[in-house]
Short mmCIF file of C-alpha atoms in Angstrom, two decimals:
data_model
loop_
_atom_site.label_atom_id
_atom_site.label_comp_id
_atom_site.label_asym_id
_atom_site.label_seq_id
_atom_site.Cartn_x
_atom_site.Cartn_y
_atom_site.Cartn_z
CA MET A 1 -2.93 -26.03 6.48
CA ASN A 2 -0.24 -26.23 3.85
CA TYR A 3 2.41 -23.52 3.54
CA GLU A 4 5.39 -22.68 1.40
CA SER A 5 8.24 -20.51 2.54
CA ILE A 6 11.17 -19.05 0.68
CA PHE A 7 14.08 -17.38 2.40
CA ILE A 8 17.14 -15.58 1.08
CA ILE A 9 20.51 -16.06 2.75
CA SER A 10 23.43 -13.63 2.52
CA PRO A 11 25.68 -14.48 -0.49
CA GLU A 12 28.93 -14.83 1.46
CA VAL A 13 27.56 -17.71 3.57
CA PRO A 14 29.21 -21.06 2.63
CA ALA A 15 27.16 -24.03 1.39
CA GLU A 16 27.63 -25.94 4.67
CA LYS A 17 26.10 -23.08 6.66
CA ILE A 18 23.16 -22.85 4.20
CA GLU A 19 22.51 -26.55 4.75
CA GLU A 20 22.73 -26.00 8.52
CA LEU A 21 20.19 -23.13 8.38
CA THR A 22 17.84 -25.28 6.31
CA THR A 23 18.15 -28.12 8.82
CA LYS A 24 17.37 -25.70 11.69
CA ALA A 25 14.27 -24.48 9.84
CA VAL A 26 13.09 -28.08 9.37
CA LYS A 27 13.68 -28.80 13.07
CA ILE A 28 11.67 -25.71 14.06
CA ILE A 29 8.79 -26.84 11.83
CA GLU A 30 8.77 -30.32 13.35
CA ASP A 31 9.19 -29.06 16.96
CA SER A 32 6.15 -26.78 16.60
CA LYS A 33 3.77 -29.59 15.58
CA GLY A 34 4.27 -29.15 11.85
CA THR A 35 5.10 -31.63 9.09
CA PHE A 36 8.02 -30.93 6.78
CA LYS A 37 7.33 -31.91 3.14
CA MET A 38 10.27 -30.80 0.98
CA SER A 39 13.09 -28.33 0.60
CA GLN A 40 14.99 -27.12 -2.44
CA GLN A 41 17.99 -24.81 -2.81
CA PHE A 42 17.94 -22.55 -5.85
CA GLY A 43 21.49 -21.27 -5.39
CA LYS A 44 22.66 -17.68 -5.75
CA LYS A 45 20.45 -15.31 -7.71
CA ARG A 46 20.91 -11.62 -8.49
CA PHE A 47 18.38 -9.22 -6.92
CA ALA A 48 16.35 -6.77 -8.97
CA TYR A 49 17.45 -4.04 -6.54
CA PRO A 50 19.93 -3.91 -3.62
CA ILE A 51 18.72 -5.29 -0.29
CA ASN A 52 20.80 -4.26 2.75
CA LYS A 53 23.57 -3.21 0.33
CA LEU A 54 23.68 -6.73 -1.16
CA ARG A 55 23.26 -7.46 -4.87
CA GLU A 56 22.61 -11.24 -4.68
CA GLY A 57 21.57 -13.97 -2.26
CA SER A 58 21.11 -17.73 -1.92
CA TYR A 59 17.47 -18.82 -2.19
CA VAL A 60 15.95 -21.77 -0.27
CA TYR A 61 12.36 -22.99 -0.81
CA THR A 62 10.48 -25.19 1.68
CA GLU A 63 6.99 -26.72 1.85
CA PHE A 64 5.36 -27.77 5.11
CA SER A 65 2.03 -28.20 6.83
CA GLY A 66 1.10 -26.98 10.26
CA ASN A 67 -0.84 -24.29 12.07
CA GLY A 68 -0.30 -20.65 13.00
CA GLU A 69 2.09 -21.64 15.78
CA THR A 70 4.31 -23.38 13.24
CA VAL A 71 4.42 -20.34 10.97
CA ASN A 72 5.10 -17.97 13.89
CA ALA A 73 7.98 -20.12 15.16
CA LEU A 74 9.56 -20.35 11.70
CA GLU A 75 9.20 -16.63 10.99
CA SER A 76 10.66 -15.77 14.41
CA PHE A 77 13.71 -17.84 13.47
CA PHE A 78 14.00 -15.95 10.18
CA LYS A 79 13.58 -12.51 11.81
CA PHE A 80 16.24 -12.99 14.45
CA ASN A 81 18.86 -14.65 12.25
CA ASP A 82 21.28 -12.09 10.79
CA LEU A 83 22.27 -14.35 7.89
CA ILE A 84 18.73 -14.37 6.47
CA VAL A 85 18.15 -11.28 4.33
CA ARG A 86 14.46 -11.74 3.44
CA PHE A 87 11.71 -14.35 3.79
CA LEU A 88 8.13 -14.95 2.73
CA THR A 89 5.66 -17.57 3.94
CA VAL A 90 2.42 -18.16 2.04
CA LYS A 91 -0.57 -20.42 2.73
CA ILE A 92 -1.33 -22.81 -0.12
CA GLU A 93 -5.01 -23.34 -0.76
CA LYS A 94 -6.48 -26.03 -2.93
CA LYS A 95 -7.85 -24.63 -6.15
CA LYS A 96 -11.53 -25.17 -6.80
CA VAL A 97 -12.50 -26.36 -10.25
CA VAL A 98 -15.40 -24.32 -11.58
CA ALA A 99 -17.28 -25.53 -14.61
CA LYS A 100 -17.96 -22.79 -17.11
CA LYS A 101 -21.46 -22.41 -18.50
CA THR A 102 -21.54 -22.48 -22.26
CA ALA A 103 -23.74 -19.81 -23.75
CA LYS A 104 -25.61 -20.45 -26.93
CA SER A 105 -23.40 -19.46 -29.76
CA GLU A 106 -24.31 -16.07 -31.08
CA PRO A 107 -23.39 -15.05 -34.59
CA GLN A 108 -20.28 -12.92 -34.60
CA ALA A 109 -19.87 -9.87 -36.76
CA ALA A 110 -17.84 -10.53 -39.86
CA LYS A 111 -14.27 -9.23 -39.56
CA THR A 112 -12.76 -7.48 -42.49
CA THR A 113 -9.17 -6.59 -43.24
CA ASN A 114 -7.67 -3.61 -44.98
CA ASP A 115 -5.01 -3.73 -47.68
CA LYS A 116 -2.23 -4.05 -45.03
CA GLY A 117 -3.81 -7.17 -43.54
CA GLU A 118 -4.97 -5.42 -40.34
CA ILE A 119 -8.31 -6.43 -38.84
CA LYS A 120 -10.90 -3.63 -38.73
#
């Protein structure tokens, strides 16, 4: 299964430590029989509302494939690390293409406008 995970790191953490946390997350994915695909840092972003008395955080996005064990190991790392404020892991499913049936065109009622140009 394919997954994507985003986690928010406390804003006072330096860039070197953010890189270290990302590397640890990748190692956990690979150690638990998962395959790391990509990671991207979005930098510091302001929250819509305070979280743990913080107003902003550093966002990191990762994509990986694995099984439930991989997700559990990664989320355990997130839960027990005090520097990580929030996280979310979501399963990515392939989208199915559905062909739409075309109905026979039915005549539409004529639309009229008033003197202000509004459609009635």
